[in-house]
XYZ file of C-alpha atoms in Angstrom:
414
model
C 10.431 -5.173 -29.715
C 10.343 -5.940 -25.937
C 11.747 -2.017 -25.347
C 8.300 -0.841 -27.593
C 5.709 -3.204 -25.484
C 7.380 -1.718 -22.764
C 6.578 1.702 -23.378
C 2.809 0.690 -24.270
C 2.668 -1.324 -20.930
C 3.941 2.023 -18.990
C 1.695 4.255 -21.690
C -0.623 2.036 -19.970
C -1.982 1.328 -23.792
C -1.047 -2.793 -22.177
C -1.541 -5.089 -19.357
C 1.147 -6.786 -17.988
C 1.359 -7.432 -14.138
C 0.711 -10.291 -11.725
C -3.009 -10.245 -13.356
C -2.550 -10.116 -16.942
C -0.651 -12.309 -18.831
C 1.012 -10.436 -21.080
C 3.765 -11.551 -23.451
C 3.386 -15.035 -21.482
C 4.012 -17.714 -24.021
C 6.568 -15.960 -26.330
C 9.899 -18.177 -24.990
C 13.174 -15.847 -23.661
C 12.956 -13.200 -24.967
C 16.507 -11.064 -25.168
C 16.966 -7.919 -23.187
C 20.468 -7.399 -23.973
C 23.400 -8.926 -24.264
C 23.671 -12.195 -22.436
C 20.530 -10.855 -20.583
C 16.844 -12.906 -21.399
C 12.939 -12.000 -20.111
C 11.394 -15.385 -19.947
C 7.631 -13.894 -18.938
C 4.954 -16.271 -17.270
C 3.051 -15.822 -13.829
C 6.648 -15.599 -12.315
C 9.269 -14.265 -14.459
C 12.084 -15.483 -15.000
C 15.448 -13.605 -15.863
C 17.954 -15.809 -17.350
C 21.944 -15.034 -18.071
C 24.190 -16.613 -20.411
C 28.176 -15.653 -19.071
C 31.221 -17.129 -20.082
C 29.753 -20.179 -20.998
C 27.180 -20.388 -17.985
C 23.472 -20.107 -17.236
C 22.176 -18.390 -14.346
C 18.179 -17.817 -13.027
C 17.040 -15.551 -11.473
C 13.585 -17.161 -10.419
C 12.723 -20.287 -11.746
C 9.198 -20.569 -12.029
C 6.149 -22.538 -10.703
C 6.143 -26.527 -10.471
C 3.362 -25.726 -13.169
C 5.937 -24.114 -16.078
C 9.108 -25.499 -15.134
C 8.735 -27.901 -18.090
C 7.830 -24.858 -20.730
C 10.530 -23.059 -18.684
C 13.421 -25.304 -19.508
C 12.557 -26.166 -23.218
C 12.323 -22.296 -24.012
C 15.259 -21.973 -21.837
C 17.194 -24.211 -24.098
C 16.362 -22.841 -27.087
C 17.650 -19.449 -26.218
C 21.183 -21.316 -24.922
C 22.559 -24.515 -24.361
C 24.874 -23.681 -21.750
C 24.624 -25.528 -17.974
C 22.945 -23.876 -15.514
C 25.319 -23.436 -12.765
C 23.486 -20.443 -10.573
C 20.136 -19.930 -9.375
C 18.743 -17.541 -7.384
C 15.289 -16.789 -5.566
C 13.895 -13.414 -5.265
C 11.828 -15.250 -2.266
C 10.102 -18.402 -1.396
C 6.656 -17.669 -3.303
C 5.867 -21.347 -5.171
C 5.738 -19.978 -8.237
C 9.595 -18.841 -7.945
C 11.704 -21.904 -6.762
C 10.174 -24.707 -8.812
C 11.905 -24.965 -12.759
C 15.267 -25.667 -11.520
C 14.521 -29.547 -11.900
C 15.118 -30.250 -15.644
C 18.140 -28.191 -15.756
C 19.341 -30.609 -12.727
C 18.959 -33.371 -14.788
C 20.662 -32.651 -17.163
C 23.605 -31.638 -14.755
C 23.296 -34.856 -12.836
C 24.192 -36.703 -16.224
C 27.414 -34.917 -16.125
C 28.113 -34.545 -11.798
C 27.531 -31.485 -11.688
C 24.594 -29.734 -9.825
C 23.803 -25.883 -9.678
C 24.314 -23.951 -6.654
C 21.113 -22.032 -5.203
C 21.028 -18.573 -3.624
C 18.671 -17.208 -1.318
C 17.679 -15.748 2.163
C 17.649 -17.176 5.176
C 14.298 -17.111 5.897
C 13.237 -18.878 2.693
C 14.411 -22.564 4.345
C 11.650 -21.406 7.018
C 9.115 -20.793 4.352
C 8.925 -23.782 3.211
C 9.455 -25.755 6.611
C 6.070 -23.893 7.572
C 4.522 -24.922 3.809
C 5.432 -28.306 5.045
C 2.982 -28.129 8.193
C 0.297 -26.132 6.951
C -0.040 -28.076 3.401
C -3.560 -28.318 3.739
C -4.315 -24.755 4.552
C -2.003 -23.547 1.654
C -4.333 -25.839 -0.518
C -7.372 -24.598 0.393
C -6.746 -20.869 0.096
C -5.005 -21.212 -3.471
C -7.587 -23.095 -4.648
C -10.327 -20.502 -3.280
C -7.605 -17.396 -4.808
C -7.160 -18.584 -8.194
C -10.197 -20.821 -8.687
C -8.385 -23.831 -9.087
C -10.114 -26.480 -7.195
C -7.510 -29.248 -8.220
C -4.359 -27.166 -7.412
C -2.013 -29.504 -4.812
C 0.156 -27.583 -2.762
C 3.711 -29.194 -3.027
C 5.767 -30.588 0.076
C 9.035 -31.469 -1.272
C 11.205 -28.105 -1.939
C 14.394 -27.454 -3.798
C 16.530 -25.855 -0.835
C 19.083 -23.370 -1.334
C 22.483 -24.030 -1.200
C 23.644 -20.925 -0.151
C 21.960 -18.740 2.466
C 22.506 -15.127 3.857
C 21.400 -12.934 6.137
C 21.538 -9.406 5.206
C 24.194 -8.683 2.149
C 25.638 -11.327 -0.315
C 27.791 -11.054 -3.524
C 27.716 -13.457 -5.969
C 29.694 -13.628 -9.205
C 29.738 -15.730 -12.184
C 31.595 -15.452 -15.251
C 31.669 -12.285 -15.995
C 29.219 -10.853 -14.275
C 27.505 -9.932 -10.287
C 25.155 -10.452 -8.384
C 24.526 -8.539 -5.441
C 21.712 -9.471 -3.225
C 20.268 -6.725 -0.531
C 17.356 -8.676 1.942
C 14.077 -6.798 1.885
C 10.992 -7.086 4.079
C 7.826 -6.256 1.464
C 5.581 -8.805 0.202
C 7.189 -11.799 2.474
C 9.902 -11.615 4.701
C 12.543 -13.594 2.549
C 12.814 -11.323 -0.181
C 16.415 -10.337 -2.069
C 16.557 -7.570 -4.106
C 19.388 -8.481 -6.884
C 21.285 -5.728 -8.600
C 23.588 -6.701 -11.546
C 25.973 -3.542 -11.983
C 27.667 -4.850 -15.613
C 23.674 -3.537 -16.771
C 22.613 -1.128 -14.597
C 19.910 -4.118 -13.845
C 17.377 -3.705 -11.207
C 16.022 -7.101 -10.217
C 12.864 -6.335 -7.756
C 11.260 -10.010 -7.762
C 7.799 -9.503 -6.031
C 8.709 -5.694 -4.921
C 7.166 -4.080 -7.983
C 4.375 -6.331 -10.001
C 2.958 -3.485 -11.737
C -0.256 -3.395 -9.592
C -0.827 -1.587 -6.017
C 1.770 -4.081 -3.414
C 0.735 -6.973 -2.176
C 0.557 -5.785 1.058
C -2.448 -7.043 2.879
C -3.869 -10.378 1.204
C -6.557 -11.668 3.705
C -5.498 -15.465 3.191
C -1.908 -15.220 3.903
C 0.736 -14.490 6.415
C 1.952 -11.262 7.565
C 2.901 -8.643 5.530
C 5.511 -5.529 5.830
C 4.104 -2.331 4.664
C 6.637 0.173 6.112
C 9.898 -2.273 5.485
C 8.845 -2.459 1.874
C 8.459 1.409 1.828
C 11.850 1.554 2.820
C 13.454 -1.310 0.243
C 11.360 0.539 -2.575
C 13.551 3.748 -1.735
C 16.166 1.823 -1.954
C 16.153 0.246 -5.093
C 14.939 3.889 -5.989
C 18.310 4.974 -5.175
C 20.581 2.724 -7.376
C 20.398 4.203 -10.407
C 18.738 1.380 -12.581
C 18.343 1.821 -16.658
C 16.653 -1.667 -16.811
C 14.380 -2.980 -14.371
C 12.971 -6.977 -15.057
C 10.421 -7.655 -11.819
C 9.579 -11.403 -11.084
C 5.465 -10.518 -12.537
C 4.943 -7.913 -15.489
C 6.972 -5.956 -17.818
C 10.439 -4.601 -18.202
C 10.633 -1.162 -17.555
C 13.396 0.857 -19.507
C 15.135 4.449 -18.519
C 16.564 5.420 -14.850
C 13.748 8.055 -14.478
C 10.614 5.650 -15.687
C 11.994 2.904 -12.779
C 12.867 5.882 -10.050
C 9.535 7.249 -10.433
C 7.720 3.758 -10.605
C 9.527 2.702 -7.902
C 9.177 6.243 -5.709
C 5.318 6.195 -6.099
C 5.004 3.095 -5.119
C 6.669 4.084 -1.937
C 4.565 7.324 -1.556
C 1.151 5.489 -2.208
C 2.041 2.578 0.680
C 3.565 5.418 3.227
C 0.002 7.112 2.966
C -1.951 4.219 3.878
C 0.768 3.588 6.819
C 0.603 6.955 8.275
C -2.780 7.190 7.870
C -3.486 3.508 9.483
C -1.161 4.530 12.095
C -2.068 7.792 13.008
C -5.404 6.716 13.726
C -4.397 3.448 15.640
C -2.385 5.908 17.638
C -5.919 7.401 18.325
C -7.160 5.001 19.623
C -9.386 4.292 16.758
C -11.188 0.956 15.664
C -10.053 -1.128 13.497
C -13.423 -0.692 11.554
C -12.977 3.004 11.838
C -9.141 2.990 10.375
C -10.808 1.010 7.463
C -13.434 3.058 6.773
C -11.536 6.536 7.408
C -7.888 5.356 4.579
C -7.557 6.436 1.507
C -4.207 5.855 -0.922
C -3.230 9.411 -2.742
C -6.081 10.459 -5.126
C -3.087 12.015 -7.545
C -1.690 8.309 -8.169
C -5.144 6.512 -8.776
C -4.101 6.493 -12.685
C -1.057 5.001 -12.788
C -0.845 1.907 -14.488
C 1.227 0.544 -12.042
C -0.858 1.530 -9.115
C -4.210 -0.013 -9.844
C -6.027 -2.029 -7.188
C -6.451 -5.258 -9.147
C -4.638 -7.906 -6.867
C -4.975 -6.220 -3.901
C -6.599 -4.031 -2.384
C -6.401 -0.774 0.368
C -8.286 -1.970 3.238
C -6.656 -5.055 2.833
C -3.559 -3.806 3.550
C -4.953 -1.437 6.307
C -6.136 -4.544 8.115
C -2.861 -5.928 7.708
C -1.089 -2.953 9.258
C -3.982 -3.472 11.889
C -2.351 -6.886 12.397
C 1.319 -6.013 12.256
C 0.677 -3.231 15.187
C -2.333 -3.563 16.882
C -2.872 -7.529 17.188
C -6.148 -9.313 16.689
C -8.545 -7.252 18.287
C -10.406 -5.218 16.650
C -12.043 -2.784 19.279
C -15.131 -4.419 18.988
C -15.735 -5.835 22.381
C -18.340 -7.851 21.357
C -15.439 -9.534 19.208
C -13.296 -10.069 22.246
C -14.833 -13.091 23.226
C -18.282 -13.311 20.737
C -20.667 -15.955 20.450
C -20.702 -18.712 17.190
C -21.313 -17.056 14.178
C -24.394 -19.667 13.867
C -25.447 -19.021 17.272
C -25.632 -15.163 16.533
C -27.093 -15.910 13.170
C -30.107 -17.502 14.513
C -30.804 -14.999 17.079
C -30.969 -12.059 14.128
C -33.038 -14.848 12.147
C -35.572 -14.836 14.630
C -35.632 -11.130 15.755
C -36.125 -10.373 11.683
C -39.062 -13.252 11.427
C -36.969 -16.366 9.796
C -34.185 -17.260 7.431
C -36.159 -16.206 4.600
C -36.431 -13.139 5.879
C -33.036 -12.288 6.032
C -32.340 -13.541 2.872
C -35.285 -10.870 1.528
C -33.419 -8.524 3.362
C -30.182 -9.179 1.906
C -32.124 -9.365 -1.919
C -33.115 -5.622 -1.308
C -29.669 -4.415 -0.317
C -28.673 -5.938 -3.335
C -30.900 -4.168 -5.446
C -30.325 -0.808 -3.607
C -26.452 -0.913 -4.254
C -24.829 -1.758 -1.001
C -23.778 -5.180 -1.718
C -21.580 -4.953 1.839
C -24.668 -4.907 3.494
C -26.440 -7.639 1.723
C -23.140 -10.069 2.253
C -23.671 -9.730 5.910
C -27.621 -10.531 5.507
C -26.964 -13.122 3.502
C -24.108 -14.957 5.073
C -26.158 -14.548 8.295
C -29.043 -16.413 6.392
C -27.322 -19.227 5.393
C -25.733 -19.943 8.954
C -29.046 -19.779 10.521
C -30.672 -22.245 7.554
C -27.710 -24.091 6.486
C -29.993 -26.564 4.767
C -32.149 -24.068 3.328
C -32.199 -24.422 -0.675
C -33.818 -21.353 -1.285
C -31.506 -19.284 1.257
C -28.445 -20.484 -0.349
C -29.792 -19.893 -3.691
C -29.702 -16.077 -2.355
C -26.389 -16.364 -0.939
C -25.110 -17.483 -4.138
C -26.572 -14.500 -6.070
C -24.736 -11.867 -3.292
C -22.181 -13.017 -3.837
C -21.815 -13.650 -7.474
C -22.613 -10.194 -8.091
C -20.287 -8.889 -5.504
C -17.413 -11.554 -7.626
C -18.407 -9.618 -10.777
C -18.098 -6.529 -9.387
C -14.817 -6.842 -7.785
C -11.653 -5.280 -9.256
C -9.348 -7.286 -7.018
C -8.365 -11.093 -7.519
C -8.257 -11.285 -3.402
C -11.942 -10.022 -3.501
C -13.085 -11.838 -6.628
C -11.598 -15.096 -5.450
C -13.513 -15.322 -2.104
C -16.647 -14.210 -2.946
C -17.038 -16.348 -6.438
C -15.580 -19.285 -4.258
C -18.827 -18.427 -1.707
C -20.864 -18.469 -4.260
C -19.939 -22.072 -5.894
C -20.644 -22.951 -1.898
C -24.195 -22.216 -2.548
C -25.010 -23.143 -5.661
C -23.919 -26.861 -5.116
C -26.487 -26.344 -2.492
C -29.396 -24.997 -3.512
């Protein structure tokens, strides 16, 4: 069963990534021998060897209860191993009901991960708020609490680690990609690829405007590596199994090929002595991979991660040097009020972009019109139709998440 929704989901006939659901819901599912899919937004790979349980993942503080009750219907065995692909909330929380259990009998399971997750979630720890905020503005989830208590690792390396367990390894290769705590695992006994947040079956999450840095050209270069190790299974931590060494080489090559464009490309021009506004403007991922279903914009998006690369090479400034050292955004939005003959206006102005199509321009007008009438019902009432529209015509949960989130701003106030 899993092997034929596979093949639909890279027929592209499914969606299953870190936007769709998918089989989400259906328990562990078994892969092969001693080998389970539990899927959920975070996947989790279980193992059942020689009379142990091993994660890898373990799911959000959100599923680790679901987690563990599916987990235990598929085996009863103790967990004794866990491992994180990377620090990502919605990887290191389910390993508390297994612990539990394990306390009951002095034992506890030993954790695996990199290095630089323990600084993750030291720096979750001071920015709690922040991490909050932005969640709750991503994923629309105005009650979401960001946790500060962590389950540590145990076990920490740098570059290389080999783990094994029963009868079976675990070798972990760090990777800089998504975050820069990432292990790629690689069970040879199956030929099993274990990517965690390296492959989610949409473009990379390369460039996410909320978050902290991101590697494009490292996770070009851990892509061709994982390329290289022959895989017949690969189980990422968000969307579908894929099955067959050529299906996961040439998932896993295009993927490479599609970021290295946008980084020569970004870099070439930075190189150039472009602007940053230019660079955005002027990228464009490969045309020939726009219809893979593993390549679609829908979490992310290309000019996101341009800006990104922007930030990795080039620092904060933009070219712009009115940006260098610019005025309030209020302060500038008043001025433009007044040149244009009010609030209202602008917010006119920003209506007729609207209607004419270029809802880029009409963000600016508007945002501009609520700064300089913050109070202004029937301005924000405008703002919250820009933006709604732009939400519904979005593609990307980055995009979609910001501007509906705008637009709730304005409709509680108008």
């Amino acid at each position: 069963m899993i092997a034929e929704y596979a093949d639909r989901v890279w027929r592209g006939e499914a969606d299953d990534s870190i936007v769709d659901p998918g089989m989400q819901g259906r328990g562990v599912l078994t892969v092969a021998d001693g080998v389970g899919w539990w899927p959920g937004f975070g996947n989790v790979i279980t193992f059942e060897t020689e009379g142990e349980l091993a994660l890898f993942d373990t799911s959000s503080p959100f599923s680790a209860k679901k987690l563990h009750e599916d987990v235990r219907a598929w085996t009863r065995a103790p967990l004794t191993t866990a491992f994180y692909s990377h620090g990502h909330i919605d990887h290191v929380f389910g390993t508390g009901p297994f612990e539990e259990e394990e306390e009951e009998e002095g034992r506890r399971a030993t954790v695996y991960a990199h290095e630089a997750v323990v600084a993750r979630f030291e720096r979750y720890v001071l920015t709690n708020g922040y991490n909050a905020v932005i969640n709750q503005r991503q994923f629309q989830a105005p009650q979401l609490r960001w946790p500060d208590v962590y389950r540590h690792p145990d076990v920490t390396y740098a570059d290389r680690l080999t783990v094994r367990r029963g009868g079976l390894t675990f070798d972990l290769v760090h990777a800089k990609g998504e975050t820069d705590d990432a292990s790629i695992g690689w069970v040879p006994e199956h030929k099993l690829l274990l990517p965690g947040d390296l492959f989610i079956w949409v473009t990379p999450n390369c460039g996410n405007p909320q978050k902290v840095q991101r590697y494009p050209r490292e996770w070009v270069h851990a892509l061709r590596l994982m390329a290289g190790l022959g895989a017949e299974i690969m189980l990422p931590s968000h969307g579908a199994p894929i099955f067959g060494a050529d299906r996961i080489r040439q998932a896993l090559l295009e993927t490479a090929e599609w970021l290295e464009s946008l980084v020569t490309q970004t870099l070439d021009l930075l190189n150039a002595g472009a602007r940053l506004d230019e660079i955005v403007q002027a990228v464009r991922p490969p045309a020939h991979l726009s219809e893979r279903p593993y390549l679609r914009a829908r979490y992310d998006e290309p000019e996101f991660v341009v800006r990104n690369l922007w930030r990795l090479y080039g620092g904060w400034y933009d070219g712009n040097p009115a940006h260098l050292k610019p005025a309030p955004d209020a302060v500038l939005a008043k001025a433009v009020a007044e040149l244009a003959g009010g609030p209202a206006a602008l917010a006119d102005a920003a209506l007729k972009a609207l209607s004419e199509g270029d809802e880029r321009l009409a963000g600016h007008l508007a945002e501009m019109a609520a700064l300089a009438a913050p109070d202004d019902a029937g301005v924000h009432r405008v703002r919250a139709e820009v933006f709604a529209t732009r939400a519904a015509n979005e593609l990307s949960t980055m995009a979609k998440g910001v501007f509906t989130w705008a637009a709730a701003e304005s409709e509680r106030r108008s």
